[in-house]
Coordinates of C-alpha atoms in Angstrom, one line a residue:
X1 CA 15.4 10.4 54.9
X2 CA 18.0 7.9 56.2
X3 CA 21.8 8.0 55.6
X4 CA 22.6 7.8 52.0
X5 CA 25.3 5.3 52.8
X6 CA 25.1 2.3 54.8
X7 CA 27.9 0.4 56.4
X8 CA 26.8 -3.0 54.4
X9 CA 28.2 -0.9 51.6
X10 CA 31.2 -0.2 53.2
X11 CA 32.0 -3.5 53.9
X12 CA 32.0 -4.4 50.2
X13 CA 34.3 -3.4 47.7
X14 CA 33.5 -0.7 45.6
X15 CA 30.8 -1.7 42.4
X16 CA 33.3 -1.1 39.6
X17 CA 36.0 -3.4 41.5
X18 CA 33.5 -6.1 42.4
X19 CA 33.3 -6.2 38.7
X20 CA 36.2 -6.7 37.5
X21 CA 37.3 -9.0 40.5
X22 CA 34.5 -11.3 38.7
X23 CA 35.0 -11.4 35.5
X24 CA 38.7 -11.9 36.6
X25 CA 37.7 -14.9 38.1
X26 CA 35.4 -15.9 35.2
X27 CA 38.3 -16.0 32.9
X28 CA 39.8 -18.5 35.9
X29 CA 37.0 -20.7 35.4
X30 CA 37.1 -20.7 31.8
X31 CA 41.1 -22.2 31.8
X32 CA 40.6 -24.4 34.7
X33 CA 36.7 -25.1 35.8
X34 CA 37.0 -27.1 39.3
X35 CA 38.9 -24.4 40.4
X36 CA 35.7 -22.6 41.9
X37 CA 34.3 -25.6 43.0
X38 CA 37.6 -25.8 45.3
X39 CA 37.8 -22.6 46.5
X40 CA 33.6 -23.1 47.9
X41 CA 34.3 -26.7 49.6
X42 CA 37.5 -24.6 51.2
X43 CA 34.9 -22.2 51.9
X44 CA 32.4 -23.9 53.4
X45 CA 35.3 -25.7 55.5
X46 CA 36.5 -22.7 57.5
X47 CA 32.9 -21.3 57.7
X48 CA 31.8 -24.7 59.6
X49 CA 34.7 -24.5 62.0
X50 CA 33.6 -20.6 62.3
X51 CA 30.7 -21.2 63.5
X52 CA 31.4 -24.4 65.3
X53 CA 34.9 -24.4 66.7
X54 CA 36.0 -26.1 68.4
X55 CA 34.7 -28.9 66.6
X56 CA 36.1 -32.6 65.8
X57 CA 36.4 -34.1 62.5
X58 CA 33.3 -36.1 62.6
X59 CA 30.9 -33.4 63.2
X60 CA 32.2 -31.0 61.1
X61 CA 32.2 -33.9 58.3
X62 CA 28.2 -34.6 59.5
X63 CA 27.7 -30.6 59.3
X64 CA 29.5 -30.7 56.1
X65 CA 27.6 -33.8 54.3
X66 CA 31.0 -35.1 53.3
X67 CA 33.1 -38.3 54.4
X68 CA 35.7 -38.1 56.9
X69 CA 38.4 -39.0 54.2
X70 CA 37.5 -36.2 51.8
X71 CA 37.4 -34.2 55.0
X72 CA 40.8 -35.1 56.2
X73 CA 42.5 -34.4 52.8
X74 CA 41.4 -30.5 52.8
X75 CA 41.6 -29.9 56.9
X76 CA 45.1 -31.8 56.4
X77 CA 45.6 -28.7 53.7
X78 CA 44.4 -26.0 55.8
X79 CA 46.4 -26.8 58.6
X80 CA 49.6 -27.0 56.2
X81 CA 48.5 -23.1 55.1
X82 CA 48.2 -22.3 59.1
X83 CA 44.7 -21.3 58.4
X84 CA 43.4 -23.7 61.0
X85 CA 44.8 -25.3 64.6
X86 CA 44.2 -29.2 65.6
X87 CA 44.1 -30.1 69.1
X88 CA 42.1 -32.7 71.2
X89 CA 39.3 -30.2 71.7
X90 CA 38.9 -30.1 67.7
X91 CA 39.7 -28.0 65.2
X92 CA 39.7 -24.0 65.3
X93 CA 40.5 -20.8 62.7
X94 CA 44.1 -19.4 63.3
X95 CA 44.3 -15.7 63.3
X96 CA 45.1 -15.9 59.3
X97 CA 42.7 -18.3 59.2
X98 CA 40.1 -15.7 60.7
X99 CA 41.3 -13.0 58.2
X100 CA 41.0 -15.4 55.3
X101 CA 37.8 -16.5 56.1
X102 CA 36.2 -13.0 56.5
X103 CA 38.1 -11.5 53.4
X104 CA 37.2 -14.5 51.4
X105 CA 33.3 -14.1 52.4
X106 CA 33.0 -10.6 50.5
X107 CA 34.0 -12.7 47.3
X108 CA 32.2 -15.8 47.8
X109 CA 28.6 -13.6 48.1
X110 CA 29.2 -12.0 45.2
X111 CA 30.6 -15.4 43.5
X112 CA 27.9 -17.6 44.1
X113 CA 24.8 -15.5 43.7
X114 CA 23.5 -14.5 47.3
X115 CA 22.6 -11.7 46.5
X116 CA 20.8 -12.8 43.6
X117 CA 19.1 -14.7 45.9
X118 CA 18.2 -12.0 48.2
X119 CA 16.4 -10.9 45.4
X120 CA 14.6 -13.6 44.1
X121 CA 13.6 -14.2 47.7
X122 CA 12.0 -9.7 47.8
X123 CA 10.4 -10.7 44.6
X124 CA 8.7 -13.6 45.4
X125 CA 7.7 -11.7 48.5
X126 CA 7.0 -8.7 47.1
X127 CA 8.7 -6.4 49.8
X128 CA 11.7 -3.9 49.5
X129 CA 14.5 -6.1 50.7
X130 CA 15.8 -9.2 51.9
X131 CA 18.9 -9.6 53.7
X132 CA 20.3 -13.4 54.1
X133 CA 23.0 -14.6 56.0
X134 CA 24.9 -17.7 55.0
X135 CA 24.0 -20.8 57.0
X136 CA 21.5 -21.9 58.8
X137 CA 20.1 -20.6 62.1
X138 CA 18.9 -24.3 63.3
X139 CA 22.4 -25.7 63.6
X140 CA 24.6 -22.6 63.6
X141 CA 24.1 -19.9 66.4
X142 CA 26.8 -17.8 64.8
X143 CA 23.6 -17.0 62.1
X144 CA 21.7 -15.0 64.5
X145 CA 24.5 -12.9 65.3
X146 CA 24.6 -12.1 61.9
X147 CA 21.3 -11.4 62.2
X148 CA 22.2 -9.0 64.8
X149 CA 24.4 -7.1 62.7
X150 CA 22.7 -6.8 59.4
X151 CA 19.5 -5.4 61.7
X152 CA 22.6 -3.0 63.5
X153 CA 23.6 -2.0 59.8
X154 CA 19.9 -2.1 58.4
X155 CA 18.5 0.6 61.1
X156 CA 21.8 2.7 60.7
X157 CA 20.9 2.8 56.7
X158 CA 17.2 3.3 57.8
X159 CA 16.5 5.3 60.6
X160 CA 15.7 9.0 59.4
X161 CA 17.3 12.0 61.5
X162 CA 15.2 13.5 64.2
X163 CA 13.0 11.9 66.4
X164 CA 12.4 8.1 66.0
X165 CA 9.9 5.9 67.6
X166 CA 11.0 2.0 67.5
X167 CA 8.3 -0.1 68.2
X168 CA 10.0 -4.0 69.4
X169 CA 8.4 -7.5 69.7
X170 CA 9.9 -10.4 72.2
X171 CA 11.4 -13.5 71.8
X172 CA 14.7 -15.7 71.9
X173 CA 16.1 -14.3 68.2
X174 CA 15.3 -10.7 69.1
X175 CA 16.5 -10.9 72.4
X176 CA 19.9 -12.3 70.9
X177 CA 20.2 -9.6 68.1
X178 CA 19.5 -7.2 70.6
X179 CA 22.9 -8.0 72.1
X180 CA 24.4 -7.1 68.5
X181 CA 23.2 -3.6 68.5
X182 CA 26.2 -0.9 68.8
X183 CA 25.8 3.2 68.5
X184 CA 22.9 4.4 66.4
X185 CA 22.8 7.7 67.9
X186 CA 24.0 11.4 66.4
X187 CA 23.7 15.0 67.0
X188 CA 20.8 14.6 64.8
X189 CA 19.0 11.6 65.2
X190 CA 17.5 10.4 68.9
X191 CA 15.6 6.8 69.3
X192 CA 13.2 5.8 71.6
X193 CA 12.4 2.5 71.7
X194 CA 9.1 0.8 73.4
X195 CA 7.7 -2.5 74.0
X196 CA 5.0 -3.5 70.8
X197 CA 3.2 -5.3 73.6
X198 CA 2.8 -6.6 76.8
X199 CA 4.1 -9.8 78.3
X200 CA 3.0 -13.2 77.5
X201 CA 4.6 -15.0 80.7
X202 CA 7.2 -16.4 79.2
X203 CA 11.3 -16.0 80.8
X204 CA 11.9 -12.4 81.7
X205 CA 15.1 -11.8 79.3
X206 CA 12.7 -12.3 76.2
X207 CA 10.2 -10.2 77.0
X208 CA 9.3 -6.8 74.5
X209 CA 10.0 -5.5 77.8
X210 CA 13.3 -6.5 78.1
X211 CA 14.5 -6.4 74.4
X212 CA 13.4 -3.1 73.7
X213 CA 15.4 -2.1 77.0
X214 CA 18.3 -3.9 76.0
X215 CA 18.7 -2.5 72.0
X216 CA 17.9 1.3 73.7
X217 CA 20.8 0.6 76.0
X218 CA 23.2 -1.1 73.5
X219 CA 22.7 1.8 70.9
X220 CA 22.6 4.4 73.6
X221 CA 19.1 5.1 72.9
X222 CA 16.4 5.7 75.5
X223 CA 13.5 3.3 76.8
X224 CA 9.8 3.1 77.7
X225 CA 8.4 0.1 79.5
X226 CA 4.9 -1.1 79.2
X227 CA 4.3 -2.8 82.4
X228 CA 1.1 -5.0 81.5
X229 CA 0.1 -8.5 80.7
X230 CA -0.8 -9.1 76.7
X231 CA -3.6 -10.9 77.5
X232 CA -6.2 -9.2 79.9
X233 CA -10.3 -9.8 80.9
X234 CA -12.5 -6.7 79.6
X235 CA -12.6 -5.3 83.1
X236 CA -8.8 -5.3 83.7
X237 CA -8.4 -3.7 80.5
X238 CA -11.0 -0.9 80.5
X239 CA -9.4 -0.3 84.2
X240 CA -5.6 0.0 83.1
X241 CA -6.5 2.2 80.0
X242 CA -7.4 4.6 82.3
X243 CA -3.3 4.7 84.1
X244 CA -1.6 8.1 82.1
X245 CA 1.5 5.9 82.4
X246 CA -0.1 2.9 80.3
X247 CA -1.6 5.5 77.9
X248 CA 1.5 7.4 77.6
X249 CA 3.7 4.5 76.0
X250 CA 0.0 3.0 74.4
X251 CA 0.1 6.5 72.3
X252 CA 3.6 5.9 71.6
X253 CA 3.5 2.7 70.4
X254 CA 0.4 4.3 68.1
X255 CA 3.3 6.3 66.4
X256 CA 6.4 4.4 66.0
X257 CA 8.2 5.0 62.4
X258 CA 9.6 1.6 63.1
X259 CA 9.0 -1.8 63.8
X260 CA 11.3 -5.1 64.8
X261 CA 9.8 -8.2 65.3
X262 CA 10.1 -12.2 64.6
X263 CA 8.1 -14.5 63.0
X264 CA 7.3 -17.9 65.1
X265 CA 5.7 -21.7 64.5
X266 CA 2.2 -21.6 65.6
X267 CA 2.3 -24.3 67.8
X268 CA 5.7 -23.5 69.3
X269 CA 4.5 -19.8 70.0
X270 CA 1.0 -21.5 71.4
X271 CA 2.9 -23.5 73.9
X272 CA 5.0 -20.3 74.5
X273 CA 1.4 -18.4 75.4
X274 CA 0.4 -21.2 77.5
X275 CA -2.8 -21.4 75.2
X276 CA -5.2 -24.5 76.7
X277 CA -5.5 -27.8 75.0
X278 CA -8.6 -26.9 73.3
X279 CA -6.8 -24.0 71.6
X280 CA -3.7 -25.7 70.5
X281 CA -6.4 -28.5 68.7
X282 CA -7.6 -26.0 67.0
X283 CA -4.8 -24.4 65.9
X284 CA -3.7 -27.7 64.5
X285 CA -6.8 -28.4 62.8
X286 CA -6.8 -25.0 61.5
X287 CA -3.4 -26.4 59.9
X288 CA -1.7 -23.1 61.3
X289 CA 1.8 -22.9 61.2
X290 CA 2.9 -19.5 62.0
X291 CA 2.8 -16.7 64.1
X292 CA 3.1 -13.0 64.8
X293 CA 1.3 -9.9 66.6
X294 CA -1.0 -12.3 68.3
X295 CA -2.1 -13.6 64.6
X296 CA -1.9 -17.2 63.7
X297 CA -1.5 -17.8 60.4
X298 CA -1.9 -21.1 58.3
X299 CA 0.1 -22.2 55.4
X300 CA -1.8 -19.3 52.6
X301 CA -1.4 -16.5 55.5
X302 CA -4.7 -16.7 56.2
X303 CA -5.3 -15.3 59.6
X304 CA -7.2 -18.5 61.6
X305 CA -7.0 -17.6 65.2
X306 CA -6.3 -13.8 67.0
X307 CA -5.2 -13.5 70.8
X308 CA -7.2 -10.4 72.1
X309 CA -4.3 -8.3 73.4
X310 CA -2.7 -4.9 74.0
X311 CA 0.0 -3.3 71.5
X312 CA 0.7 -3.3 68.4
X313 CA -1.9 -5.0 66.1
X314 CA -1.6 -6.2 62.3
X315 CA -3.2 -3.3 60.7
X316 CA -1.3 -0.9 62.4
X317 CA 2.1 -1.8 60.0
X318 CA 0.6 -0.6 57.0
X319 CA 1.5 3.0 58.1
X320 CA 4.7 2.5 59.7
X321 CA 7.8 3.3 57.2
X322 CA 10.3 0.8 58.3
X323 CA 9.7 -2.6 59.2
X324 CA 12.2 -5.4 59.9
X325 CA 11.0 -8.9 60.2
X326 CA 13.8 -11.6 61.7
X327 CA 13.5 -15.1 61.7
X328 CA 15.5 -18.1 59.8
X329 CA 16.5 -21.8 60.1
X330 CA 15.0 -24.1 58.0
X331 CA 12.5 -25.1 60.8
X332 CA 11.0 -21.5 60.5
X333 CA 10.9 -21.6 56.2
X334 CA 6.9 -22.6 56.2
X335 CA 6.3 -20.2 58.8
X336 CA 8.4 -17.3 57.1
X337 CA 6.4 -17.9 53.9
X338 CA 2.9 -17.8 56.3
X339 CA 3.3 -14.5 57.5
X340 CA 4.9 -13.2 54.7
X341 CA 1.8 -12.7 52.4
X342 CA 0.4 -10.7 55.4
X343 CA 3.7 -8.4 55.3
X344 CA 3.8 -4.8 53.7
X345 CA 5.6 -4.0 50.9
X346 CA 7.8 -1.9 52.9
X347 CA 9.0 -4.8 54.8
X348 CA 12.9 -5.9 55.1
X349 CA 13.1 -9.6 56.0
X350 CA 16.3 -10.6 57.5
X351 CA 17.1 -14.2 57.0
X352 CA 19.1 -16.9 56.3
X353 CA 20.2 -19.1 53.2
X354 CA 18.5 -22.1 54.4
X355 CA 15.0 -21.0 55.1
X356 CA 15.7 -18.5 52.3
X357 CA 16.3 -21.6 49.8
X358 CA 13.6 -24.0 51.9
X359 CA 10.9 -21.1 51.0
X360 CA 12.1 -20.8 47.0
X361 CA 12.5 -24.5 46.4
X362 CA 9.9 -24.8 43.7
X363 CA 8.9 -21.4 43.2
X364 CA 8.2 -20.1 40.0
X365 CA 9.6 -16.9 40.3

């Protein structure tokens, strides 16, 4: 079993208190109704400039979909509360500012329903959980640190005591998350994590190889490597399954009790695999628009094209326990929603509120 308690918990405020901090605020709303509209523009303000600073009043009005007056009114505000700092290079959080904005973040998720939406989003998947940040990935690469540290907080809540296998696909998110990871070892519980496949000649850093090495030595777990193309001619491969050293981390792989990996865009991760011309027309007249394990996947997850390779395969998740799929932006909603009806139930998607809301626009939930 994994920890009874979880550190998301324990950044929120107790249940009964989050309850009565809402209705408080209900009772707010009933004597003076724009008053919550306020505080979320305010909000969304200092969250921009979070993620952005510094930033100039222009952009943050662009990121903001609001004019520059409007905007100059409230930053004028913000500034006269010392949340925020003006200079030439733009505008930034003050230290207050930084409290403010993180204090007022546990009441704004409760406030405004995302974790309703986390809900509605594990519903419409049908999987365990769904854990969204606020924003959007695309434009803010604050996100993916969140990202970072709801999978830190996810595999602290997760990971059982004893012996764990961790089982870790490649790729620009999971090698930035990886950075995020911080202590998940104890007396009682010891992780190994290995590769889910081999490379796919793409830039060293986001390599299985490489991420799986870097969350083993952020968490101060230990590491296997797997030092073999994915993609290898039936003679290469018969030869190489016969190295101990190959098989060794192969059988390890084989039993993992835990998986990370992302979801891409077809043709992205096609161009990514160096796939020929003739493969990439047939992924597009396959409509395909996502990918993951080597499976492409069109728009009703129907698996159209499979690169022959070594790891991890699609079939092997249905017995593994714990399973975290990362991927967001609003660029990534269409493929999210692909691989999703592959997923098992036992999956925890960690996401953001922009491909979150891209995937449930029109859903009949």
């Amino acid at each position: 079993m994994g920890r009874n308690r979880s550190t998301m918990d324990e950044k929120r405020p107790p249940l009964k208190r989050r309850v009565i901090m809402l209705d408080d605020l209900k009772l707010i709303e009933a004597v003076a109704p724009d008053i919550l509209h306020v505080l979320q523009e305010r909000y969304k303000i200092l969250r921009n400039i979070y993620w952005m600073q510094p930033i100039g009043r222009r952009n943050l009005a662009d990121s903001l979909n609001m004019t520059e007056r409007v905007l100059r009114t409230e930053t004028d505000l913000l500034k006269r509360l010392a949340l925020i700092d003006v200079t030439k290079s733009g505008m930034s959080l003050t230290k207050t500012g930084e409290k403010v904005f993180t204090d007022l973040g546990k009441v704004m998720d409760q406030l405004f329903g995302m974790h309703q939406l986390e809900k509605q989003l594990a519903n419409y998947f049908g999987i365990t959980r769904c854990v969204i940040s606020a924003g959007d990935s695309d434009r803010q690469e604050k996100v993916v640190k969140n990202f970072g540290e709801s999978l830190n907080e996810s595999l602290d809540l997760l990971l059982p005591e004893g012996k764990n296998i961790i089982a870790v696909m490649g790729g620009t998110t999971m090698a930035q998350v990886a950075e995020c990871l911080t202590n998940l070892e104890s007396d009682e519980r010891h992780n190994l994590f290995v590769p889910a496949r081999g490379g796919i000649g793409e830039a060293l850093t986001v390599q299985a190889n490489s991420v799986s090495a870097m969350m083993a030595m952020r968490s101060n777990g230990e590491h296997r490597a797997l030092y073999v193309p994915e993609q290898l001619s039936s003679d290469t491969y018969r030869s190489l399954m016969k190295e101990p050293s190959i098989l060794e981390v192969l059988n390890l792989i084989s039993h993992a009790n835990c998986v990370i990996h992302s979801i891409g865009r077809a043709l992205h991760m096609a161009a990514r695999r160096k796939m020929s011309e003739k493969e990439i027309l047939m992924l597009k007249k396959a409509n395909a628009v996502a990918e993951s394990f080597g499976y492409f996947f069109d728009e009703t997850g129907k698996v159209v094209y499979k690169v022959p390779r070594i790891g991890l395969q699609l079939k092997d998740l249905q017995k593994v326990p714990i399973i975290l799929a990362i991927a967001g932006g609003k660029s990534k909603a269409k493929a999210i929603n692909a691989y999703m009806q592959n997923a098992p139930k036992q999956t925890w998607l960690l996401t953001d509120e922009a491909a979150a809301n891209e995937i449930l626009k029109g859903a009949t939930l």
